[in-house]
C-alpha positions as a printed Julia matrix, in Angstrom:
90×3 Matrix{Float64}:
   0.0     0.0     0.0
   1.14    3.54   -0.8
  -0.4     6.83    0.33
   0.68   10.39   -0.42
  -1.25   13.4     0.88
   0.06   16.89    0.05
   3.46   15.39   -0.7
   5.17   12.82   -2.82
   7.03    9.57   -2.76
   9.17    7.42   -4.99
   9.07    3.61   -5.03
  11.94    1.85   -6.8
  11.06   -1.78   -7.57
  13.78   -2.32  -10.21
  15.65   -4.81   -8.03
  12.47   -6.58   -6.85
  11.2    -9.97   -7.98
   7.52  -10.78   -8.46
   5.85  -13.98   -7.38
   4.65  -16.11  -10.31
   1.06  -14.98   -9.69
   2.13  -11.31   -9.74
   1.42   -8.58   -7.19
  -1.07   -5.83   -6.37
  -0.1    -2.32   -5.31
  -2.87   -0.22   -3.75
  -2.29    3.53   -4.05
  -4.05    6.6    -2.65
  -2.87   10.06   -3.69
  -4.41   13.4    -2.72
  -2.7    16.65   -3.76
   0.56   14.82   -4.22
   2.53   12.59   -6.54
   3.91    9.07   -6.69
   6.69    7.8    -8.97
   6.94    4.01   -9.35
   9.97    2.52  -11.1
   9.61   -1.09  -12.31
  12.09   -3.41  -14.04
  12.01   -4.12  -17.74
   9.98   -7.24  -18.51
   7.12   -6.6   -16.09
   3.58   -6.13  -17.37
   1.9    -3.22  -15.6
  -1.89   -3.15  -15.43
  -3.92   -0.3   -14.0
  -7.19    0.05  -12.15
  -6.6     3.64  -11.06
  -9.33    6.27  -10.9
  -7.88    9.77  -11.46
 -10.16   12.62  -10.36
  -8.82   15.98  -11.59
  -5.54   14.06  -11.67
  -3.27   11.98  -13.89
  -2.06    8.41  -14.19
   0.8     7.9   -16.65
   2.31    4.54  -17.58
   5.58    5.04  -19.47
   6.65    1.38  -19.35
   7.28   -0.64  -22.47
   5.21   -3.82  -22.8
   7.37   -6.94  -22.52
   7.88   -9.19  -25.53
   6.62  -12.18  -23.52
   2.84  -11.92  -23.02
   3.06  -14.34  -20.08
   5.42  -12.07  -18.13
   4.86  -11.36  -14.45
   2.2    -8.75  -13.76
   1.98   -5.82  -11.38
  -1.55   -4.52  -10.87
  -1.72   -0.92   -9.67
  -5.1     0.07   -8.31
  -6.34    3.03   -6.37
  -7.55    6.62   -6.34
  -5.77    9.84   -7.3
  -7.34   13.16   -6.31
  -5.75   16.29   -7.79
  -2.36   14.62   -7.99
  -0.5    12.14  -10.15
   1.04    8.71  -10.5
   3.81    7.97  -12.97
   5.08    4.45  -13.69
   8.33    3.97  -15.63
  11.48    1.88  -15.94
  13.96    4.35  -14.49
  13.98    7.56  -12.51
  14.11   10.82  -14.41
  17.35   12.77  -14.47
  17.31   15.78  -12.15
């Protein structure tokens, strides 16, 4: 579970391993932002409801359709979630 209210957080999963059945990440964001970094080869699925907000998945789909899956679900109120393979350069 992740929650960000009037702030932000960054979750780096690039060195993580998923169970064969995949994983679920529940997210709540209000007036904040969440950056989630996943490894190449993961399939990312979304069940996120953005209300005056944004959800952006910048990952590349894996070549293997049976790859491990990360399901991101939750609510974003006037904030944002970005999912990608690597952190942006500051």
